XYZ file of C-alpha atoms in Angstrom:
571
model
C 78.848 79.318 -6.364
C 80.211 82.797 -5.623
C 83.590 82.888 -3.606
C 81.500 83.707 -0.417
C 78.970 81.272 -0.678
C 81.960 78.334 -0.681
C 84.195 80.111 2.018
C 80.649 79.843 3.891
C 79.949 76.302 2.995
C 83.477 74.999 4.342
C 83.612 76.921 7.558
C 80.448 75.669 8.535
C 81.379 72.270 7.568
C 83.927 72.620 9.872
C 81.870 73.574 12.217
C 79.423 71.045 11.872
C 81.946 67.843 11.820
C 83.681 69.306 15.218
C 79.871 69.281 16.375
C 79.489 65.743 15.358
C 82.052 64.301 17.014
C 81.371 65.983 20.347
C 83.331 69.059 20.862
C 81.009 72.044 22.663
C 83.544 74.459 23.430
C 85.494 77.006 21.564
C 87.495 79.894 22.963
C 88.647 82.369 20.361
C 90.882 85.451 20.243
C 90.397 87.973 18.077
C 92.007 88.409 14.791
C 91.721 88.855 11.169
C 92.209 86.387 9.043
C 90.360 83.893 11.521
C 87.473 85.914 10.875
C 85.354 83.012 8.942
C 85.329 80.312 11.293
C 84.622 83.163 14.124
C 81.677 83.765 12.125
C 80.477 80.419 12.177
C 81.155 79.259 15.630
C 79.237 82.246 17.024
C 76.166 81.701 15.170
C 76.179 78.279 15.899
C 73.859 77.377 18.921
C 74.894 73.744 19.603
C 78.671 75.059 20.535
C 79.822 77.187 23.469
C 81.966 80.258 22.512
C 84.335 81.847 25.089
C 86.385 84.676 24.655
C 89.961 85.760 25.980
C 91.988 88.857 23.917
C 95.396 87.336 24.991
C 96.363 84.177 22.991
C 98.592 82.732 25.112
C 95.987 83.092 28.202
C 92.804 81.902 26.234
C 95.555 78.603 25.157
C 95.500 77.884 29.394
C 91.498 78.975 29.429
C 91.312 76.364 26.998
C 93.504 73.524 28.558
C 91.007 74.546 31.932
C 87.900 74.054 30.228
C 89.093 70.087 28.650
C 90.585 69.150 31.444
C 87.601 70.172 33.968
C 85.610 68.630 31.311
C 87.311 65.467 30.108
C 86.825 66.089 26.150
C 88.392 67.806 23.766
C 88.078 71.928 23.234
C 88.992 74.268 20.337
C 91.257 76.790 20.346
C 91.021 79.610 17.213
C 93.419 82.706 16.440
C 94.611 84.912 13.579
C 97.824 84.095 11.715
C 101.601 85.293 13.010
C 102.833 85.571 16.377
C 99.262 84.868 17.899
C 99.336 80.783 17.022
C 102.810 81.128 18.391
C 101.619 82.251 21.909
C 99.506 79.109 21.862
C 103.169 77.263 22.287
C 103.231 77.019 26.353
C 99.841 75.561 26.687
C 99.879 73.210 24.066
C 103.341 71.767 25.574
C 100.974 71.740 28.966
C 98.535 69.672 27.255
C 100.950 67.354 25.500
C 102.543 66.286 28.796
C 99.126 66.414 30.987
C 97.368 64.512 28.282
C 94.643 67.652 27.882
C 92.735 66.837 24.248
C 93.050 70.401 22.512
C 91.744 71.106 18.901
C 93.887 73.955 18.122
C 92.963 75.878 14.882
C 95.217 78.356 13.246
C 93.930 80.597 10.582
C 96.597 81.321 7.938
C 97.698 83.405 5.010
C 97.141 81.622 1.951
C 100.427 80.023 -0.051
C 101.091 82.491 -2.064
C 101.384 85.133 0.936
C 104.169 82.822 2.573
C 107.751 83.709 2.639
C 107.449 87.015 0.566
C 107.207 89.488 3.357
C 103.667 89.494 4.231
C 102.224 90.787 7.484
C 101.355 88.154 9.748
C 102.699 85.729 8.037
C 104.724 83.039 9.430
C 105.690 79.575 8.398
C 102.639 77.620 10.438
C 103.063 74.406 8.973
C 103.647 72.015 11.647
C 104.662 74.833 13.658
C 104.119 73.164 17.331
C 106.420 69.925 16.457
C 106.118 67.228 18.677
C 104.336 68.490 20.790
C 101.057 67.388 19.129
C 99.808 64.527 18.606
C 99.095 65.068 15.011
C 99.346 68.129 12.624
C 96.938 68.584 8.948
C 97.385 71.686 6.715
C 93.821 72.217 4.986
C 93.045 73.148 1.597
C 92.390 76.680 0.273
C 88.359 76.498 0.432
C 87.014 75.998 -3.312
C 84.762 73.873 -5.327
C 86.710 71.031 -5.801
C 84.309 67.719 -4.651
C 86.862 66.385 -3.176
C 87.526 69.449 -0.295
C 84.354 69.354 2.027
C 84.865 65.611 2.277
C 88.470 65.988 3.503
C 87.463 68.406 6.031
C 84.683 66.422 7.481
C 87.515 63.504 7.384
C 90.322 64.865 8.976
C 88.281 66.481 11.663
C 86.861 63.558 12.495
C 90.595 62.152 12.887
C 91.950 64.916 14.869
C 89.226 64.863 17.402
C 89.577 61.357 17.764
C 93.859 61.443 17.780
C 92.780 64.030 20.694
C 90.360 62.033 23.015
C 92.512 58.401 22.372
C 94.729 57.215 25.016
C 96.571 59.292 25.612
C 94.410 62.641 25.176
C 96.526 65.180 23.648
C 96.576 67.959 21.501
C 96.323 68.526 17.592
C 96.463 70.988 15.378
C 94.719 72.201 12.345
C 96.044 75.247 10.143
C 93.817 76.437 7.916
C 94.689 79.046 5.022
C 92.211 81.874 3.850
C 91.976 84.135 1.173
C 90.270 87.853 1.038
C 87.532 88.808 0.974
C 86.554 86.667 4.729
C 83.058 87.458 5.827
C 80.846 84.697 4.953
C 76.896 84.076 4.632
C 75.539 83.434 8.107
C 73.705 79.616 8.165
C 70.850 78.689 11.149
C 71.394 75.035 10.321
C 74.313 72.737 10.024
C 74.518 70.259 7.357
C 75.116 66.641 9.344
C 78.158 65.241 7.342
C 78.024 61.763 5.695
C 80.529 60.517 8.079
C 78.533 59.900 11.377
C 80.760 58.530 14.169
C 83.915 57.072 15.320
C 84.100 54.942 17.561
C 87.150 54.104 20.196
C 87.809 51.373 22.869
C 89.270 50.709 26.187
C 92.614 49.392 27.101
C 92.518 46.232 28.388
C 95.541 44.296 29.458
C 96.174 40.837 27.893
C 95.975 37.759 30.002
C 99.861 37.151 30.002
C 99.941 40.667 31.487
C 96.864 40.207 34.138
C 98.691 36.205 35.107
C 102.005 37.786 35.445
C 100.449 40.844 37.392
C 98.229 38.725 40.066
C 101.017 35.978 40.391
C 103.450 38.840 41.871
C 100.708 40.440 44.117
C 100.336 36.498 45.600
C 104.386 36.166 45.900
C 104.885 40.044 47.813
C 104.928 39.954 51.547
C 106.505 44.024 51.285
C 104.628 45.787 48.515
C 103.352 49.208 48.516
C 101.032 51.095 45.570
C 101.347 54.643 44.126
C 98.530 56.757 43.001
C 99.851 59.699 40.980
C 97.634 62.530 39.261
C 95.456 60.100 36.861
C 93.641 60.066 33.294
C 90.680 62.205 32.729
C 87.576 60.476 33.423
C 89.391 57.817 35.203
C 86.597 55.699 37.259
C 87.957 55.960 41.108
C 85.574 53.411 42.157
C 87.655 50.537 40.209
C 90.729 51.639 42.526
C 88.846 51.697 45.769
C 87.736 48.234 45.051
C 91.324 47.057 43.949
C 92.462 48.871 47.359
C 89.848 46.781 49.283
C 90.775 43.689 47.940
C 94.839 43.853 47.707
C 95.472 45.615 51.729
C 98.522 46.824 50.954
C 99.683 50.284 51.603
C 98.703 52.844 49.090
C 100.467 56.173 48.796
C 98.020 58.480 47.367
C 99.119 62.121 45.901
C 96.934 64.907 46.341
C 96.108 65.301 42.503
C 94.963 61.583 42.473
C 91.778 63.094 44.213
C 91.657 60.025 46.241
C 92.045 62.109 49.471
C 88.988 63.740 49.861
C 86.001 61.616 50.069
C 87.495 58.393 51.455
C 85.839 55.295 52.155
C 85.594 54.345 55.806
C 86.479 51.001 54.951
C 89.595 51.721 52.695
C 90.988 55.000 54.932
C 93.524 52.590 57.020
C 95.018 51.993 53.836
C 95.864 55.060 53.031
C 99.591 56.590 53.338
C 99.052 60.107 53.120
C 102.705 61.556 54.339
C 105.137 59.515 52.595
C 106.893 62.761 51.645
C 107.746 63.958 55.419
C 108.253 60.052 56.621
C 110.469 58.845 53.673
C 112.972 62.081 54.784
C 113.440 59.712 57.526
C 116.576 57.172 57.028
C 115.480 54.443 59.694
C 112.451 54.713 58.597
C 113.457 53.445 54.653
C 115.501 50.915 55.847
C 112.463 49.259 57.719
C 110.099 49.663 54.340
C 112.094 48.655 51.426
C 109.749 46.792 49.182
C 109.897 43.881 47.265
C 107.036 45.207 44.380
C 105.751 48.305 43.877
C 102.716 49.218 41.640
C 102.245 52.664 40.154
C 98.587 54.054 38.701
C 99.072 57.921 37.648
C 101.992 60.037 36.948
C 104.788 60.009 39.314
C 104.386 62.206 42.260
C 104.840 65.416 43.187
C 107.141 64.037 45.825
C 110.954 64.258 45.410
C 112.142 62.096 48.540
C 109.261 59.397 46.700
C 111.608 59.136 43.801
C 114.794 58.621 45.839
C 113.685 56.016 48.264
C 112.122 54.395 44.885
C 115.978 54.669 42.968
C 117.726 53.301 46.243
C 115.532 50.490 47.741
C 115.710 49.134 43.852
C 112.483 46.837 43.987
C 112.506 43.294 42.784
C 109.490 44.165 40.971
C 108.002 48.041 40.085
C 104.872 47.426 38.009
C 103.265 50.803 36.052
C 100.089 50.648 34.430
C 99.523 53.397 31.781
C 97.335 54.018 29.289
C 100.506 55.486 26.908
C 102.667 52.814 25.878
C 105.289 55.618 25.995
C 105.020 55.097 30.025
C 106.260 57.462 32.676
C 109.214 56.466 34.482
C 111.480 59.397 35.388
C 113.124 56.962 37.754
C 114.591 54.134 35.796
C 113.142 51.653 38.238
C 110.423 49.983 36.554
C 110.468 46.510 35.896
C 107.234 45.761 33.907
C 104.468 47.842 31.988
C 101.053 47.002 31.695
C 99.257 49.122 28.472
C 95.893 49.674 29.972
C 93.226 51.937 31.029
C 91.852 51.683 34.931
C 88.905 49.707 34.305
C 86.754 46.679 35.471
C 89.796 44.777 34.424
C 91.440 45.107 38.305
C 88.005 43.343 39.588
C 88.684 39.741 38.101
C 92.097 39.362 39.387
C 92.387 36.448 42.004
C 94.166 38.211 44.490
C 95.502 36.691 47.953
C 96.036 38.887 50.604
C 100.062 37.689 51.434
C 101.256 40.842 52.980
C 103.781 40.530 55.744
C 101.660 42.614 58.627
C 104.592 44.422 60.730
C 105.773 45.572 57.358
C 102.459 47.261 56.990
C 102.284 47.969 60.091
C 105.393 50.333 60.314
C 103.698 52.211 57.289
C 100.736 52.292 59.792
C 102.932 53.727 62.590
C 104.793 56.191 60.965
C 101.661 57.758 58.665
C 100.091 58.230 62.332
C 103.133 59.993 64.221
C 103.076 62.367 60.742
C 99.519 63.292 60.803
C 99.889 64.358 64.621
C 101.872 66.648 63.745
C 100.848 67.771 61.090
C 96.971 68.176 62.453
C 98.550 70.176 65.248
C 101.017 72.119 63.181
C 100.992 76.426 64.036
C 104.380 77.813 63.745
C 103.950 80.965 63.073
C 101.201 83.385 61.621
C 103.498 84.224 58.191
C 104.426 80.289 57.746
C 102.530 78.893 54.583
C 102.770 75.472 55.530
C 100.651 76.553 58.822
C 98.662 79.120 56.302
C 97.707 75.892 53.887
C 96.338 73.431 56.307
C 93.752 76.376 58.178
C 92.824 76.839 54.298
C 92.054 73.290 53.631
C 90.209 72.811 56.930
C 88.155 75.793 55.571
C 87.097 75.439 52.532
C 83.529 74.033 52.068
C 82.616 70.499 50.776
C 82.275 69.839 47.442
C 85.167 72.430 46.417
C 87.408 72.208 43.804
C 90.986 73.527 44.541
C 93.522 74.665 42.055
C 97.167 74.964 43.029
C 100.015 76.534 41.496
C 103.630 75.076 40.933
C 106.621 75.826 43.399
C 105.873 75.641 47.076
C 101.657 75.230 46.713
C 101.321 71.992 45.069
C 104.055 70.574 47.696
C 102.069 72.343 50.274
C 99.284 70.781 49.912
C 100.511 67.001 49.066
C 102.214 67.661 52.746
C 98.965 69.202 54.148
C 96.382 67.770 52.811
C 95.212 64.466 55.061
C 92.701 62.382 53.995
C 89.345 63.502 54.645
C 85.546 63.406 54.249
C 85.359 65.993 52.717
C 84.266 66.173 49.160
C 87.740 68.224 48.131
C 89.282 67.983 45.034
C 92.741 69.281 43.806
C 94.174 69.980 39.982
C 97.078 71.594 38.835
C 99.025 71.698 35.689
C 102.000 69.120 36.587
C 102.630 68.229 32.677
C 105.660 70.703 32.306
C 105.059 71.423 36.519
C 105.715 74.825 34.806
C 104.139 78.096 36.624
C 102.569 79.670 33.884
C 99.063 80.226 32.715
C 97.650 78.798 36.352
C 95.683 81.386 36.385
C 94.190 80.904 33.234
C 94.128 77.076 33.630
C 92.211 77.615 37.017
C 89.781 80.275 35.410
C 88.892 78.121 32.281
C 88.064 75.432 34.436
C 86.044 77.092 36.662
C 83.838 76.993 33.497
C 83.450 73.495 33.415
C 82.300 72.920 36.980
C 80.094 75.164 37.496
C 78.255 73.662 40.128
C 81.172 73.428 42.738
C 83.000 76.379 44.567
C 86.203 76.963 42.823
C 88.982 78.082 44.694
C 93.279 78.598 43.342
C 96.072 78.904 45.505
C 99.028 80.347 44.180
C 102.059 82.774 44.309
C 102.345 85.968 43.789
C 105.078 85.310 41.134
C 103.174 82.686 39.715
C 99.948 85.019 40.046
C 102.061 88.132 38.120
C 103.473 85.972 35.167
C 99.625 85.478 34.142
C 97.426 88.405 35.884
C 96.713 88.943 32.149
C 94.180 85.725 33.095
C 91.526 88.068 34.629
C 90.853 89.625 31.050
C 88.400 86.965 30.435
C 86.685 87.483 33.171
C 85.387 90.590 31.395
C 83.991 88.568 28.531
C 82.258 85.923 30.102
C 80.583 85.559 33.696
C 83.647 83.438 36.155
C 83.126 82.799 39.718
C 86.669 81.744 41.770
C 88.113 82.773 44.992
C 91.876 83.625 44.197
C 94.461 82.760 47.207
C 97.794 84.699 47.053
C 100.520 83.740 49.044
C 103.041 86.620 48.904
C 106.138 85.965 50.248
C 107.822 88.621 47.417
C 109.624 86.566 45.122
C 110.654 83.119 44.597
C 109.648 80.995 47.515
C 110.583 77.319 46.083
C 114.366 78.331 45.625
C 114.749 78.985 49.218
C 114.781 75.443 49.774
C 117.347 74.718 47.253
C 121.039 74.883 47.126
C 120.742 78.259 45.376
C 119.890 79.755 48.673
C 123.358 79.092 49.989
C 125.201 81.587 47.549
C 124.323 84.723 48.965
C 125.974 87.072 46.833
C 123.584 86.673 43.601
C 120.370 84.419 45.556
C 118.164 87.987 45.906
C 118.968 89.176 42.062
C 118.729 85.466 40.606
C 116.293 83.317 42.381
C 114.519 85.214 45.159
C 113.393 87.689 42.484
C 111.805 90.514 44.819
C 109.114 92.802 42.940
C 107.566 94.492 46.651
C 104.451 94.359 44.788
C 101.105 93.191 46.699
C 97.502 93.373 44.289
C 94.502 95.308 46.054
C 95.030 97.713 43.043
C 95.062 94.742 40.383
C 91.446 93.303 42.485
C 89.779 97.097 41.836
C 91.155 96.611 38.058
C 88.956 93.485 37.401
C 85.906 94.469 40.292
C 87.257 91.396 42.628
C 86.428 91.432 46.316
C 89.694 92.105 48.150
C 90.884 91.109 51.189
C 94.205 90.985 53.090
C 94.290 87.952 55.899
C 96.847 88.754 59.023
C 95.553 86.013 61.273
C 95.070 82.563 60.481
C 91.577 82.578 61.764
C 90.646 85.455 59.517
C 90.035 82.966 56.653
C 87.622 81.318 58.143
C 85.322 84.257 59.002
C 86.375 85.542 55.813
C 84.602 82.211 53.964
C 81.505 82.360 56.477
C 80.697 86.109 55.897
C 77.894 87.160 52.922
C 79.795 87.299 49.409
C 80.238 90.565 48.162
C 81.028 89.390 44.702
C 81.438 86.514 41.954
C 85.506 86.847 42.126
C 87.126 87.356 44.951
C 91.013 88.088 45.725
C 92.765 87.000 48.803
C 95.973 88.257 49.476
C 98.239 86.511 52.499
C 101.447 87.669 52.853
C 104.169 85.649 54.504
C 107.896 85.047 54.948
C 110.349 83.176 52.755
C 112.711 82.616 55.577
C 110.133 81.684 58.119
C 108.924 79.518 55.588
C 111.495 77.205 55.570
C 112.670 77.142 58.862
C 109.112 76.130 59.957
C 108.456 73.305 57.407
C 112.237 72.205 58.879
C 111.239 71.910 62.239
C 108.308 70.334 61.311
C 110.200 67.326 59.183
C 112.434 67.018 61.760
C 109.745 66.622 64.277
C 108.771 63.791 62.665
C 111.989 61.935 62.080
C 112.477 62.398 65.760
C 109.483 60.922 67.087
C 109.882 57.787 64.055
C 113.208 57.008 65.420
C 112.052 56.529 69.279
């Protein structure tokens, strides 16, 4: 065979094993030496191609797409510094348990270490922060090449999509010349399938877990941001049968479409009511049980290190579990599954200890329901937004002061809402290409993001691939001109350097960046503006909405507010 007919054979190969084992996305960026596989994903019908110019954006684009999807996606670039500005997103994914097939194109070995453009040591080149790394062979005619392909792809899509999901990495060397002999059909590979199971926890672990639940009379459960694809059905049922209280985060997505029958269980304000002193003291638990990631919640994790339960139970599907908090007594290795219905639960909780949970979750959501301090406050600006927005939307929320805005503002509801964010590395970059590649994914829901206007700056670069590929998503900007989170923290108090360090300033605002990228713009003054604004005719498929507010309002607002609340909890 001629050098182009086996550079074609192997890409498609590639193609076609990816194919097999149920990846139908790739998002590529343009570049060279990646030119091959570009080829062959783009001709290839049975795979979805997206495009974004900016690596480290279509990385983000990428993470959005898996995780509104729940399987894995493929990332492709050139060699050099463009597999290097896959390096944020890929730590993203590692953490948030996203399954990412990143591919690499590289130099070949001879171009390595002798000074040749765009050539950088790739090998392993992300670390730890995969879950597995391969270097493939130079594509030639050796029999023993096309098998090891179809074999190790098979491996790293299944590495990706097994508990935990996570990302791997394949680098993959080329020689000159790249273009390759376009094929209509793929050539099925001889390995057909592989084939993973559920976590289930072993009886010693179920016996030891169900005797505790009968021996706690003060227990509470946590419900942190959980595994894709995670059946909320099995929890609602486990909630029905154990009537404790549950405190459920926002990015559990166990807020919006609550059961009648399980909605007095619910503890949606534990942040404001566990700022509270008295409150703690009345609430320490004996056992705690933790499904998720730890939440958002800061005062969470300090009423968790002082009251020091007997017993602090976390089920994970990662026998490296989450436990920032040095509390946890026991680990269960499991999935959330059908597992939860067989245990022989009796219902043992001590009712006034429930009921002060009760009590104090219903003097928070008065107040919070009535909440208006002022028309720049985005506490006040959050809660008219999520009484807004229409059923069945999905909401994405930045880092910094959004995500906490909305765990604070966001009651349980009817509603058919659902929040994400990316809370692996809780870092603020590439929302807005997180929020933009999952927008592709689910389609058939309105897609809404909330976030700063720092947050929205570090990745405007985002909106590029809205000019490859069609995206519908109303964008929320809260401006408050810099740095909003830090005005809470003990930063704030040094004056002399809290503008030039942490507030960050830029006097910036974005109608021009909207007419850049053909985006509806609108400013909103009035808190009732929003609503009209969502009830009037859309003008067009993305939509900017700039708010501005004030840093210093902000936090003497959501002040009063918490101590509100402590005020009326201590009467």
């Amino acid at each position: 065979m001629s050098e182009r007919e086996i550079l074609s054979q192997y890409v498609y190969k590639m193609v076609a094993s990816l194919i097999q084992n149920g990846v139908k996305d790739v998002v590529i960026s343009p570049g060279s030496r990646s030119t091959p596989l570009a080829y062959a994903f783009a001709s290839t019908k049975k795979i979805k191609t997206y495009r974004q110019v900016d690596e480290r954006s279509a990385a983000f684009f990428a993470l959005g797409i898996a995780k509104a999807k729940g399987r894995p996606v493929v990332l492709l670039c050139t060699s050099g510094t463009a597999a290097a500005n896959y390096y944020p997103a890929i730590v993203e994914a590692k953490y948030a348990r996203i399954p990412l097939i990143v591919i690499t194109a590289d130099r070949p070995h001879e171009l390595r270490e002798v000074g040749a453009p765009q050539a950088i040591n790739q090998i392993r080149l992300y670390g730890e922060q995969v879950k597995w790394s391969v270097e493939f062979p130079i594509p030639d005619e050796a029999p023993q090449t096309l098998p090891f392909i179809e074999r190790h792809i098979v491996r790293g899509v299944t590495i990706a999509k097994t508990c935990p999901f996570g990302p791997v990495h394949f680098n993959v060397p080329f020689r000159e010349p790249l273009l390759i002999d376009f094929q209509e059909e793929l050539v099925e590979g001889n390995f057909k399938s592989s084939f993973t199971g559920q976590l289930v926890p072993s009886k010693a672990a179920t016996d030891m877990f169900t005797a505790t639940i009968n021996e706690t009379m003060k227990g509470f459960v946590i419900i942190g941001e959980l595994a894709l694809g995670t059946d909320l059905q099995q929890l609602w049922s486990f909630i029905r049968k154990l009537k404790w209280p549950v405190l459920i985060e926002s990015l559990s997505n166990m807020r919006g479409n609550v059961p009648d029958d399980c909605e007095q269980y619910i503890i949606s304000t534990y942040d404001a009511i566990l700022k509270n002193k008295a409150f703690k003291e009345k609430v320490i638990p004996d056992t705690v049980i933790r499904f998720g990631a730890q939440p958002v919640s800061k005062f969470l994790s300090i009423f968790l290190t002082e009251s020091m339960p007997k017993n602090y139970i976390v089920i994970d599907e990662d026998p490296m579990f989450r436990d920032s908090t040095a509390v946890s007594t026991h680990f269960i290795h499991a999935n959330i599954g059908s597992w939860l219905k067989d245990l022989q639960i009796e219902n043992t909780i001590d009712f006034g200890y429930f009921a002060e949970w009760q009590k104090a979750e219903k003097i928070a959501r008065k107040h919070i329901q009535c909440y208006t301090e002022v028309e720049t406050d985005e506490g006040a600006i959050v809660r008219n937004i999520i009484e807004n927005l229409p059923n069945k939307s999905d909401l994405f929320v930045s880092s910094s002061m959004p995500i906490r805005d909305i765990d604070t503002f966001l009651l349980p509801t009817e509603k058919d809402l659902q929040v994400f964010a990316n809370r692996g590395a809780n870092g603020i970059d590439g929302v807005m290409s997180t929020a933009l590649g999952f927008s592709q994914g689910r389609n058939d829901r309105e897609m809404f993001l909330l976030i700063g206007d720092l947050a929205f700056l570090h990745d405007v670069n985002a909106l590029i691939a809205t000019r490859y590929q069609q995206c519908r998503i109303t964008v929320i900007v809260l401006n408050n001109d810099g740095g909003g989170i830090f005005s809470y923290l003990s930063q704030s108090t040094v004056e002399q350097y809290y503008e030039d360090l942490f507030g960050t300033p830029t006097a910036l605002q974005f109608e021009e960046v909207a007419k850049m990228y053909d985006m509806e713009y609108v400013q909103i003054k009035d808190l009732n503006e929003f609503g009209k604004f969502l009830d009037s005719e859309r003008e067009k498929p993305l939509r900017l909405v700039e708010i501005f507010t004030d840093r210093g309002q902000n936090v003497t607002a959501h002040r009063n507010l918490w101590q509100r609340i402590s005020e009326e909890l201590e009467q």
